[in-house]
Coordinates of C-alpha atoms and ligand atoms in Angstrom, one line a residue:
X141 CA 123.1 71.9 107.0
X142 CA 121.2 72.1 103.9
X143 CA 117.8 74.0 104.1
X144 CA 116.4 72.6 101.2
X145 CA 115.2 69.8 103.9
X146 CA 115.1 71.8 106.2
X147 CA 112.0 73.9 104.4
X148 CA 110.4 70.6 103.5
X149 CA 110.3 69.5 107.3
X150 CA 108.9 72.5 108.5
X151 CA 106.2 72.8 105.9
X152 CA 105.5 68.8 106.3
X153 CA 105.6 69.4 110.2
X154 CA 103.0 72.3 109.6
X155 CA 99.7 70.6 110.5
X156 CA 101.0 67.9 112.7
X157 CA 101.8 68.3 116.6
X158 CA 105.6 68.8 116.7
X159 CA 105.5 65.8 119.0
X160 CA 105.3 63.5 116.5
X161 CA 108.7 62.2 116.1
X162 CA 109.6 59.9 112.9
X163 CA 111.8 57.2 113.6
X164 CA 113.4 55.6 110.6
X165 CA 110.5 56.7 108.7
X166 CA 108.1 55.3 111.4
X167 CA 105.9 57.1 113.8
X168 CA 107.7 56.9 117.4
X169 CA 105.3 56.4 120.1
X170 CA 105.6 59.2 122.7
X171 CA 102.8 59.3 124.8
X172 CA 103.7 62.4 126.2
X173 CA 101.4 64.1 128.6
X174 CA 99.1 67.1 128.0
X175 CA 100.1 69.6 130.7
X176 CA 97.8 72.2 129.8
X177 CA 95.9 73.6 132.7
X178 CA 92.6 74.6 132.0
X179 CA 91.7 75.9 135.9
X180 CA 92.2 79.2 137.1
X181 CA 96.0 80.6 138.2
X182 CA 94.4 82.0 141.5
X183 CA 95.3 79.1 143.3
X184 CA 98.9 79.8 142.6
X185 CA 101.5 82.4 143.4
X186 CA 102.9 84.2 140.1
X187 CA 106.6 86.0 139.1
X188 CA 107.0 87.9 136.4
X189 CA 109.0 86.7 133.4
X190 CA 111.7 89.0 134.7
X191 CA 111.6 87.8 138.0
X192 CA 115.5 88.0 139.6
X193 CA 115.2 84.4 140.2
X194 CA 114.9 83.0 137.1
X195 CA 117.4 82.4 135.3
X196 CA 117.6 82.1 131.3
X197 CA 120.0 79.8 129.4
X198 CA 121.3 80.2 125.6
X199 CA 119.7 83.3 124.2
X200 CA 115.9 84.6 124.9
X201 CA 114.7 88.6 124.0
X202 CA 113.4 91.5 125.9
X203 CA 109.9 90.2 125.4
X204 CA 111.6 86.6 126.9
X205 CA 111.0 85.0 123.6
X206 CA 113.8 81.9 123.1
X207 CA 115.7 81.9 120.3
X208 CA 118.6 79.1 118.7
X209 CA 119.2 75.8 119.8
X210 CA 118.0 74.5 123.1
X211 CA 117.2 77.7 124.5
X212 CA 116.9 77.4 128.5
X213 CA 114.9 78.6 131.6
X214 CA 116.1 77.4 135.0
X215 CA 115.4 77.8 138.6
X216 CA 114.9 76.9 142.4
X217 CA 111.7 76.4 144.2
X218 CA 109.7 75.4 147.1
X219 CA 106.9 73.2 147.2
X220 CA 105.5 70.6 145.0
X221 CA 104.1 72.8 141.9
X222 CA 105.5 74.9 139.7
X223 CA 103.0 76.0 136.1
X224 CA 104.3 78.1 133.5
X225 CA 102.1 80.6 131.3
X226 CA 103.7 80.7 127.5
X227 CA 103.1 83.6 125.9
X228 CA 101.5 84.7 122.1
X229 CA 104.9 84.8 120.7
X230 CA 104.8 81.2 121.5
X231 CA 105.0 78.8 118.8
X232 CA 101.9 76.3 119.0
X233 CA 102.9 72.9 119.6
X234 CA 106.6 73.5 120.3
X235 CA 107.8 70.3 122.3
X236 CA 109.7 71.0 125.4
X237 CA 111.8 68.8 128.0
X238 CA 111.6 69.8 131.5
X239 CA 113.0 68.1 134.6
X240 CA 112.9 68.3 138.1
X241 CA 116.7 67.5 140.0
X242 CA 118.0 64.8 138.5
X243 CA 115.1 63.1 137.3
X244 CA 114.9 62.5 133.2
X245 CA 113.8 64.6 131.1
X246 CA 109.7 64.6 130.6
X247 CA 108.3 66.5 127.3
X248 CA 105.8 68.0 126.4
X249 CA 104.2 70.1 123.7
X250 CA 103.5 73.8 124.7
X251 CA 100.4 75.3 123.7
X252 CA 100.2 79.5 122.8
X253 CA 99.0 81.3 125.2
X254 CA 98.6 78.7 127.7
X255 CA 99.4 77.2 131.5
X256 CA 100.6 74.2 131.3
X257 CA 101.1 72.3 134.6
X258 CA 104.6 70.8 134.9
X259 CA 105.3 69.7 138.2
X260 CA 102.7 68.8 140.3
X261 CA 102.6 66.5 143.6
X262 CA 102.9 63.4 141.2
X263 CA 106.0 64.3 139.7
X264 CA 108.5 61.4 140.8
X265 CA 110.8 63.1 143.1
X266 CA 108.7 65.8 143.9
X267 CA 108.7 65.2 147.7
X268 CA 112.9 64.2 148.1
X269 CA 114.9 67.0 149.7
X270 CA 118.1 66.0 148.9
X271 CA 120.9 65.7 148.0
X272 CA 120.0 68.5 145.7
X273 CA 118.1 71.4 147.7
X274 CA 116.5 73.7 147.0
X275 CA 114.5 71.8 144.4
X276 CA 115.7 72.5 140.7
X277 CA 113.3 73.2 137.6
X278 CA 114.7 73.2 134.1
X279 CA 113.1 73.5 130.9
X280 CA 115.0 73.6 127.3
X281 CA 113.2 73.9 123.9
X282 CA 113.7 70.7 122.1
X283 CA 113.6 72.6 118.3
X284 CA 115.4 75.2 116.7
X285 CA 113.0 76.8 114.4
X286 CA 110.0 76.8 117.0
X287 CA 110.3 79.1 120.4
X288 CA 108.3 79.5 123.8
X289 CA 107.4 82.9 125.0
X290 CA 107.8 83.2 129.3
X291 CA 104.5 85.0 130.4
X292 CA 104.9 83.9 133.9
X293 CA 105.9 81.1 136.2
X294 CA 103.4 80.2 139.0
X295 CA 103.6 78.0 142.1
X296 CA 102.0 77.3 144.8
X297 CA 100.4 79.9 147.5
X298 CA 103.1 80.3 150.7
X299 CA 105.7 79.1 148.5
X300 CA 109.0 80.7 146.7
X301 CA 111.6 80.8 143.7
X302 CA 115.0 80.1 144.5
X303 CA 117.9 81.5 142.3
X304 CA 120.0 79.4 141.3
X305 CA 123.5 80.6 140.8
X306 CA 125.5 79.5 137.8
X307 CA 127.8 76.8 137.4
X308 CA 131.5 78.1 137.7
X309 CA 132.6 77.1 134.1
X310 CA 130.5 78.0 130.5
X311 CA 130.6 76.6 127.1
X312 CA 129.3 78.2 123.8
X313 CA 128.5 76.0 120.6
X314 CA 128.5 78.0 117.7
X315 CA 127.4 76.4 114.6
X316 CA 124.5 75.1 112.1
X317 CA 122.2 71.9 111.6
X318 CA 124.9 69.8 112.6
X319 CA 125.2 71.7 115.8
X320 CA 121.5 72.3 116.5
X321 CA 120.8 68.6 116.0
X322 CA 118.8 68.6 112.8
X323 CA 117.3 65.4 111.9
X324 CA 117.9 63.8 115.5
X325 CA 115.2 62.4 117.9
X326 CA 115.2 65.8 119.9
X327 CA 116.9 67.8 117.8
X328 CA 118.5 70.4 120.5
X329 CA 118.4 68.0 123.2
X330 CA 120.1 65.1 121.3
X331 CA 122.7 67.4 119.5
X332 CA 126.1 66.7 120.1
X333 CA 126.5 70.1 120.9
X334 CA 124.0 69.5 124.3
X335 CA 125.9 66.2 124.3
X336 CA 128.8 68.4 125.0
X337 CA 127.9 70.7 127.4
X338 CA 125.6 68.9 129.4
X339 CA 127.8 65.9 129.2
X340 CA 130.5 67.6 130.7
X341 CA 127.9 68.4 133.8
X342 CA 128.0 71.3 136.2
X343 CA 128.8 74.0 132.6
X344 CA 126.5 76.3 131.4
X345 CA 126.1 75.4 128.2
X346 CA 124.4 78.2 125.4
X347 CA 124.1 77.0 122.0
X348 CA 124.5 79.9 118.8
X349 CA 122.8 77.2 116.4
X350 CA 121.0 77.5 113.4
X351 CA 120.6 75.3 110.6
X352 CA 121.4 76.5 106.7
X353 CA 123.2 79.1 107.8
X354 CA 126.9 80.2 106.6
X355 CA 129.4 81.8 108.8
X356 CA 129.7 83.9 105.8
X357 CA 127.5 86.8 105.9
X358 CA 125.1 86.3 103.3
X359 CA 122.0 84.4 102.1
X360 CA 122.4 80.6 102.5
X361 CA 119.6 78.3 102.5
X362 CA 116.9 81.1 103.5
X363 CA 118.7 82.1 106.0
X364 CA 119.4 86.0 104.9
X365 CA 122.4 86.3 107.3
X366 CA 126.0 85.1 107.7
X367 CA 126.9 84.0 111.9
X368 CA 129.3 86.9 111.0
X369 CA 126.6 89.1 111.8
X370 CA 123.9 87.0 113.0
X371 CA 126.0 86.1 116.8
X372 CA 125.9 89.6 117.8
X373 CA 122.4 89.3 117.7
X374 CA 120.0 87.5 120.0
X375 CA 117.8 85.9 117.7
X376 CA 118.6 83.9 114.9
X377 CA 117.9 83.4 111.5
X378 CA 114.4 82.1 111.2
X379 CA 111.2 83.5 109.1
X380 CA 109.9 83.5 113.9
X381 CA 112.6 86.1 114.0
X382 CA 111.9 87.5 110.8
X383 CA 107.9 88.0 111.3
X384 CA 109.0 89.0 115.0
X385 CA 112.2 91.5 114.4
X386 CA 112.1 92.7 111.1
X387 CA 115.2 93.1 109.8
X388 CA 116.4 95.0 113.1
X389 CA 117.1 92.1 115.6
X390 CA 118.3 93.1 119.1
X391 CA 121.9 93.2 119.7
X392 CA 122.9 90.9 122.1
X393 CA 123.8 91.7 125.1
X394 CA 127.1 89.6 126.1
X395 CA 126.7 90.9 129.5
X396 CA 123.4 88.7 130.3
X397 CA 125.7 86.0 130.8
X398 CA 129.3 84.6 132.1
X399 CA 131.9 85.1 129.3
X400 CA 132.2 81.2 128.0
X401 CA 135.6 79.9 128.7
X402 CA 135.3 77.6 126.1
X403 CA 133.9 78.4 122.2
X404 CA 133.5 75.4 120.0
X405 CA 132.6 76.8 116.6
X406 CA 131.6 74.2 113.6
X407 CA 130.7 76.1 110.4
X408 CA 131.4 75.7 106.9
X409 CA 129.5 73.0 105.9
X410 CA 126.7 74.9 104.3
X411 CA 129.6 77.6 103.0
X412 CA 131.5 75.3 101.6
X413 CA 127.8 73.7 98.9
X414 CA 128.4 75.6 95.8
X415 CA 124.4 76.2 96.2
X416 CA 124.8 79.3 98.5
X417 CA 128.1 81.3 96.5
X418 CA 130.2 81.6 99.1
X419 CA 134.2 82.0 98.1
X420 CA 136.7 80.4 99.6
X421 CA 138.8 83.7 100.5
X422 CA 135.3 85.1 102.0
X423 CA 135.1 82.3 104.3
X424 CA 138.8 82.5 105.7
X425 CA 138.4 86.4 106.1
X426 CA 135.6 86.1 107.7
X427 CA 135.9 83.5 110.1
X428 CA 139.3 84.8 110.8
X429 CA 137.3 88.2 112.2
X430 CA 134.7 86.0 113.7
X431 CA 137.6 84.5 115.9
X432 CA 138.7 88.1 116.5
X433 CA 135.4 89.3 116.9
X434 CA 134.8 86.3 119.9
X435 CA 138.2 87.0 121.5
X436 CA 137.5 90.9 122.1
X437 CA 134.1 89.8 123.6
X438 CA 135.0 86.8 125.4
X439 CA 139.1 87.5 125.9
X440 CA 139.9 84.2 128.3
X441 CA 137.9 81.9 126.3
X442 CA 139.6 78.9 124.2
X443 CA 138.2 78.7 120.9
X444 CA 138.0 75.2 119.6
X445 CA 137.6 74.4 115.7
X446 CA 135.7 71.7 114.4
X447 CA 136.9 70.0 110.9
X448 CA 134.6 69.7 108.6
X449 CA 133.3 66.0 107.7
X450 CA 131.2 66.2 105.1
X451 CA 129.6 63.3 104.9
X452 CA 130.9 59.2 103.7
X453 CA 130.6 57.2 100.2
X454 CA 131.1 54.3 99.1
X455 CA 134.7 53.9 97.4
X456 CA 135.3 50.4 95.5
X457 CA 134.3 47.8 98.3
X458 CA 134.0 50.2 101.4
X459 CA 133.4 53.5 102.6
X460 CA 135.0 56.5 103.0
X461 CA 134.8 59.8 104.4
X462 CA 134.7 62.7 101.7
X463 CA 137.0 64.4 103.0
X464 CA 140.1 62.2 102.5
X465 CA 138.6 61.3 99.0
X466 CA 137.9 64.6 97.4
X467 CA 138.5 68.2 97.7
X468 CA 135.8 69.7 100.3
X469 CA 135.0 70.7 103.1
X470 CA 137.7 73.4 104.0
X471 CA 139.2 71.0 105.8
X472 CA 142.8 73.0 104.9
X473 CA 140.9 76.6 104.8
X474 CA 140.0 75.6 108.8
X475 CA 143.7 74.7 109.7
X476 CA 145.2 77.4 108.4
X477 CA 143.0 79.6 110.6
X478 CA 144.4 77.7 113.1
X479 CA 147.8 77.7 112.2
X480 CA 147.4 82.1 112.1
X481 CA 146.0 82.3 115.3
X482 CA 149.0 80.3 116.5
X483 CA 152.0 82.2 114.8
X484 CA 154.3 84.3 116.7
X485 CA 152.9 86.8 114.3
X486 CA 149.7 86.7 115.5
X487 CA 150.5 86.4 119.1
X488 CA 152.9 89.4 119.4
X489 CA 150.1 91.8 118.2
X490 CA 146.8 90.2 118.3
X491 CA 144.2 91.7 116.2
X492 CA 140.7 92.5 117.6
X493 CA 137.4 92.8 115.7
X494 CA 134.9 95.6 116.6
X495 CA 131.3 94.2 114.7
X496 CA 129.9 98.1 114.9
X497 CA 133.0 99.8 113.3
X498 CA 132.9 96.0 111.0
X499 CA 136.7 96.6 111.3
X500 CA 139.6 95.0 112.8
X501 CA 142.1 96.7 115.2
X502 CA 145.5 95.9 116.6
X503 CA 144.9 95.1 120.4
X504 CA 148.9 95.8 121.3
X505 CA 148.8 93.3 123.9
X506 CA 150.6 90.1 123.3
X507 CA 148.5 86.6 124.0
X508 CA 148.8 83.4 124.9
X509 CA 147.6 80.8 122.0
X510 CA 144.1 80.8 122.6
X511 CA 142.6 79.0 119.1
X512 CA 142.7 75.2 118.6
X513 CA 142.0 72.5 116.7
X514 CA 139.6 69.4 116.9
X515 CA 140.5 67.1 114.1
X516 CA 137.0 65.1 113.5
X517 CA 138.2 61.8 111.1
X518 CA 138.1 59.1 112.5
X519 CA 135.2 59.5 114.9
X520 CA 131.8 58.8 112.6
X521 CA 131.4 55.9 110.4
X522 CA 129.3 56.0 107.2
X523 CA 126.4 54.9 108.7
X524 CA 126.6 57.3 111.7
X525 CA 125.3 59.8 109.0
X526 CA 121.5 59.3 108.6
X527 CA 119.7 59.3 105.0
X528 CA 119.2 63.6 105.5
X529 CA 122.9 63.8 105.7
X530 CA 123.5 64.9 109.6
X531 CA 124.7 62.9 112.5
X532 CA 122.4 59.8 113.8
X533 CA 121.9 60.0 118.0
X534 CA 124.5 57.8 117.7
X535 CA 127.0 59.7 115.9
X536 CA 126.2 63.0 118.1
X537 CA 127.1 61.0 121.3
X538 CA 130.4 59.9 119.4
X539 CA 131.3 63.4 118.4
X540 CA 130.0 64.5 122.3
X541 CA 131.9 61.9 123.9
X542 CA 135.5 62.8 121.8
X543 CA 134.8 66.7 122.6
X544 CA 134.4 65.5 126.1
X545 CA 137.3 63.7 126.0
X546 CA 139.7 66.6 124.4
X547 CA 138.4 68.9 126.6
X548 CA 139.1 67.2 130.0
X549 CA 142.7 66.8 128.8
X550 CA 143.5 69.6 127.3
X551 CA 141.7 72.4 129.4
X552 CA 142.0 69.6 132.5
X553 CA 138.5 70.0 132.7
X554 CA 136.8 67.7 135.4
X555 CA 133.9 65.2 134.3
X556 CA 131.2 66.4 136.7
X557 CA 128.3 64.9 135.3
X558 CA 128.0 61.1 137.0
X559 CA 124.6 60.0 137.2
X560 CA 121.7 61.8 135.6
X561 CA 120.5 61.4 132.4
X562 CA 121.9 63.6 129.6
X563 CA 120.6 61.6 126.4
X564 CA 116.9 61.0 126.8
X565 CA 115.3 57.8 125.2
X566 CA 119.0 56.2 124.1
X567 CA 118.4 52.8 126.0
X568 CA 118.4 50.3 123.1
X569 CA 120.3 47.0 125.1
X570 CA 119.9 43.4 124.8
X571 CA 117.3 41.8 127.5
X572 CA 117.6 38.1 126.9
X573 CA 120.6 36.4 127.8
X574 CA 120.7 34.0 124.5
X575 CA 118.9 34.0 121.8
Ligands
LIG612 C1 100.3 68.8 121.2 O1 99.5 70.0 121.1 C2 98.5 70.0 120.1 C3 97.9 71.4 120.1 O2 97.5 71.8 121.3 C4 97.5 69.0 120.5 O3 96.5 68.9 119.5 C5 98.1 67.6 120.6 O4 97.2 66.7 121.1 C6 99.3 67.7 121.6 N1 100.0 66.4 121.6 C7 100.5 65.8 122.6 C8 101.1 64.5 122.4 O5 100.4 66.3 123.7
LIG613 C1 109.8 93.7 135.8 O1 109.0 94.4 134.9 C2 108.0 95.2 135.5 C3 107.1 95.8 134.5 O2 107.8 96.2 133.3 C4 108.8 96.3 136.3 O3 107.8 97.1 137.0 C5 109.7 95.6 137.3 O4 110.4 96.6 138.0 C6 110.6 94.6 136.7 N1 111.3 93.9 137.7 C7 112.6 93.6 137.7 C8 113.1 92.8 138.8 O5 113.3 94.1 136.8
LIG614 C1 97.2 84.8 122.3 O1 96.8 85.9 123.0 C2 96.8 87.2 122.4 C3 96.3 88.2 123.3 O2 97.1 88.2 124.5 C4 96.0 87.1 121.1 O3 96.1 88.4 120.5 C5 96.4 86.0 120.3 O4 95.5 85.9 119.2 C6 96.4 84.7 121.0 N1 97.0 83.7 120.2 C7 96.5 82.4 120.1 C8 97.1 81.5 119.1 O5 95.5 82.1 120.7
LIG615 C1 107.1 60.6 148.0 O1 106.0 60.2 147.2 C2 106.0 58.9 146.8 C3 104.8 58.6 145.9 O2 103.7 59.2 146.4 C4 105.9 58.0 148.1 O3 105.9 56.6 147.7 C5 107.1 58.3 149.0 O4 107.0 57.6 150.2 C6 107.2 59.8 149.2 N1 108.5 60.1 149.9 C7 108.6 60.9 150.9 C8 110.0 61.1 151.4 O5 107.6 61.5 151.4
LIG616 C1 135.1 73.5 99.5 O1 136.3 73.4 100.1 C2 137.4 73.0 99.3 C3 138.6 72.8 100.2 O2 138.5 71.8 101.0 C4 137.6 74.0 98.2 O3 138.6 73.5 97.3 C5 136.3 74.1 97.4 O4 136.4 75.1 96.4 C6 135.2 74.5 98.3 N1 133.9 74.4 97.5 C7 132.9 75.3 97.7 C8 131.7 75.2 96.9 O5 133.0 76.2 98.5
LIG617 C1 125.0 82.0 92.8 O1 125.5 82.6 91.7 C2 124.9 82.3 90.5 C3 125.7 82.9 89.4 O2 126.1 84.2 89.7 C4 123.5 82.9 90.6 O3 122.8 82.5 89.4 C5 122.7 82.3 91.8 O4 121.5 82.8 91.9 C6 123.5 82.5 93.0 N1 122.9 81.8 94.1 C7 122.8 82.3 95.4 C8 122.1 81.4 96.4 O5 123.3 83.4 95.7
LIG618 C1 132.2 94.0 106.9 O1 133.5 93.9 106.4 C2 133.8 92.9 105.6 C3 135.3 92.8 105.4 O2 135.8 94.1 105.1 C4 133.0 93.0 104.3 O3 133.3 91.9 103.5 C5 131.6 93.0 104.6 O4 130.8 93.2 103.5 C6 131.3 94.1 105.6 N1 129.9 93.9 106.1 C7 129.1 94.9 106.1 C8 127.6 94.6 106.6 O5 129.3 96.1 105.8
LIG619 C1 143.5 64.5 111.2 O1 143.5 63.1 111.6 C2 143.7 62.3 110.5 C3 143.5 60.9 110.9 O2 144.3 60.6 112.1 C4 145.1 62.5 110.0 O3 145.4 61.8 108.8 C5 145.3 64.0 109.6 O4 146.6 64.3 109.2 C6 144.9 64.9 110.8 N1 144.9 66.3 110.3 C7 145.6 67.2 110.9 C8 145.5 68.6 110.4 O5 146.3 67.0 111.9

């Protein structure tokens, strides 16, 4: 949301390992194991990163670089080991979760250039069979700004990589801090937008997330594109991509995955801060062309609108949310978009966006309504908002829980998720009867 802290974490976070995880202001003990393998990788079997079996969640390069917000590798596997090689676009120290089944989430930090062991004989679970078979490895990059190059994936000698095939539904998160879970224990992997997606359970979940950035396309916070142009890309906005892509990233190739069937898009925040310039007809235009850009790429998918929060105050002898006190936020900019997608108008002759021509074009075809709205007040409390301004853990699993929620009854989406862990390291509870 605002990359003036954003700049100051990563400079602060520069010389420490980014495993180091302040909690309140207080170093959070995480013990978390040192994976690197300093033996040889003879005793292994090795794939390539392009190996048909693997397969890659959220959005990684042609050099299999991750890029955005809790970027994903995922695959089956035989045996008890499975060791990954990270390349030298690796960023050192990057902290990774990784799982086996449905076991928690482990992490780790990765090392450039390195093996690092991450299931081994000891892993718990290791040895079960079932229900889920063959076993499952997942890892997703805990931070946005920080990425893991795939050099290879080893296991052991005799044994073999499974593909796994996709789940049969997909969600996109398109968005910016609040999204990629800025300020949260593990960032990504305790966003509300992985809330949402992994929440929902059996969904493919790839999240467009960057913080500081506008949907507008221009400079905001450092970031020297709009998601107007930047989602047509595959990486995102970072000084990584930056020192890595020039100023010609790839263009994405939507092909590389399922079309989502649901888009939840939450920009604006950092639009709407007269720091970055942006005007409030630029922002309607282009998000409007954004929604018509996503509805000629993805043309089943339901495009959900977040509202705009922007943050609480206090207001005489309580708190309120900015929003209903004072005139920010887009909060009417965003429902009007919605309320144009939704006219007959609209619907009789839907208009397309084409990002090479950077024109719109009339598709001819009439549509069902296909935009909606998620109206946000009501769901975080002032102190849901920690002292950097974005969402506590807390107030991402409220916002993940209502998206759930609205989801399963308007789409008639099915929970699937009923058992493993989605949040890792939430169990705060009470373990004396009385006090
Ligand atoms: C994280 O990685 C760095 C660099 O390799 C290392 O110095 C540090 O000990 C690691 N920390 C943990 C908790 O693994
Ligand atoms: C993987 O890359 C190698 C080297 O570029 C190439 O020879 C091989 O055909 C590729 N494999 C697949 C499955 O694309
Ligand atoms: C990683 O390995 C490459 C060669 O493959 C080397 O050029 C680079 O300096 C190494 N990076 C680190 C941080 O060790
Ligand atoms: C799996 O390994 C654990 C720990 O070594 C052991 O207690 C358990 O009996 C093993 N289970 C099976 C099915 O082999
Ligand atoms: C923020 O949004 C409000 C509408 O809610 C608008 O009136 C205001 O001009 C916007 N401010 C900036 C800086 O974009
Ligand atoms: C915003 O506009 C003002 C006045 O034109 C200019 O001084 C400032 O540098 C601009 N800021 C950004 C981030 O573009
Ligand atoms: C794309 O078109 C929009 C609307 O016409 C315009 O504001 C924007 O500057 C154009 N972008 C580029 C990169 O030409
Ligand atoms: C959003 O919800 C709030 C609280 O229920 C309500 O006051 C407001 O009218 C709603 N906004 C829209 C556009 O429906």
């Amino acid at each position: 949301m605002r990359a003036a802290y954003l700049l100051n974490v990563l400079s602060s976070f520069a010389g420490l390992a980014s495993s180091t995880i302040l909690q309140n202001g207080q170093v959070r003990i995480t013990d978390y194991p040192n994976t690197v393998l300093s033996a040889s990788t003879a005793q292994f079997k090795t794939y390539p990163p392009n190996a048909t079996e693997l397969s890659y969640k959220g959005r990684w390069d042609s050099k299999y670089i991750s890029w955005w917000s809790a970027p994903g590798l995922k695959f089956g596997f035989t045996g008890e080991q499975v060791a990954i090689t990270f390349g030298p676009y690796t960023t050192d120290t990057t902290l990774i979760g990784y799982r086996i089944d449905g076991q928690d989430w482990q992490f780790t930090n990765v090392t450039t250039n390195a093996t690092h062991l991450l299931v081994s004989p000891s892993t718990p679970g290791v040895n079960l069979t079932t229900p889920i078979n063959p076993s499952t490895f997942e890892l997703r990059v805990t931070n946005w700004g920080y990425g893991v190059q795939i050099a290879s994936v080893h296991i052991g000698k005799g044994e073999k990589l499974i593909k796994i095939p996709d789940f049969g539904r997909t969600i996109e998160v398109i968005g910016d801090s609040l999204s990629a879970g800025q300020y949260s224990t593990f960032e990504g992997l305790s966003s509300y937008a992985y809330g949402l997606g992994a929440g929902l359970g059996d969904t493919e979940y790839h999240l467009t997330a960057y913080p500081g950035i506008c949907l507008f396309d221009k400079r905001c916070y450092g970031n020297l594109r709009g998601m107007f142009y930047q989602w047509y890309h595959t990486s995102d906005t970072s000084g990584r991509a930056i020192d890595i892509w020039g100023d010609k990233p790839e263009v994405w190739d939507f092909s590389k995955q399922t079309a989502a069937d649901i888009v939840v898009i939450n920009l604006g925040t950092n639009d709407n801060n007269s720091a970055n310039n942006v005007t409030t007809d630029g922002y309607v235009a282009q998000y409007t062309m954004l929604i018509e850009g996503i509805h000629a790429v993805y043309p089943k998918a339901q495009i959900v609108l977040i509202a705009l929060w922007e943050g609480f105050g206090a207001v005489g002898n309580t708190y309120e949310q900015a929003t209903l006190t004072s005139d920010v936020g887009y909060v009417p900019q965003i429902y009007s978009i919605y309320q144009y997608f939704n006219s007959k108008e609209y619907l009789q002759n839907p208009i397309l966006y084409d990002p090479v021509k950077n024109a719109t074009y009339a598709s001819h075809k009439p549509s069902d309504p296909f935009v909606h709205y998620f109206n946000t007040t009501g769901i975080l409390q002032h102190n849901d908002i920690g002292p950097q301004y974005h969402p506590t853990d807390v107030g991402h699993i409220k916002l993940a829980s209502h998206l759930i929620q609205y989801i399963k009854l308007k789409f008639d989406w099915p929970l699937y998720a009923t058992g493993p862990e989605v949040q890792h390291d939430t169990l705060y509870w009470n373990d004396q009867s009385s006090y």
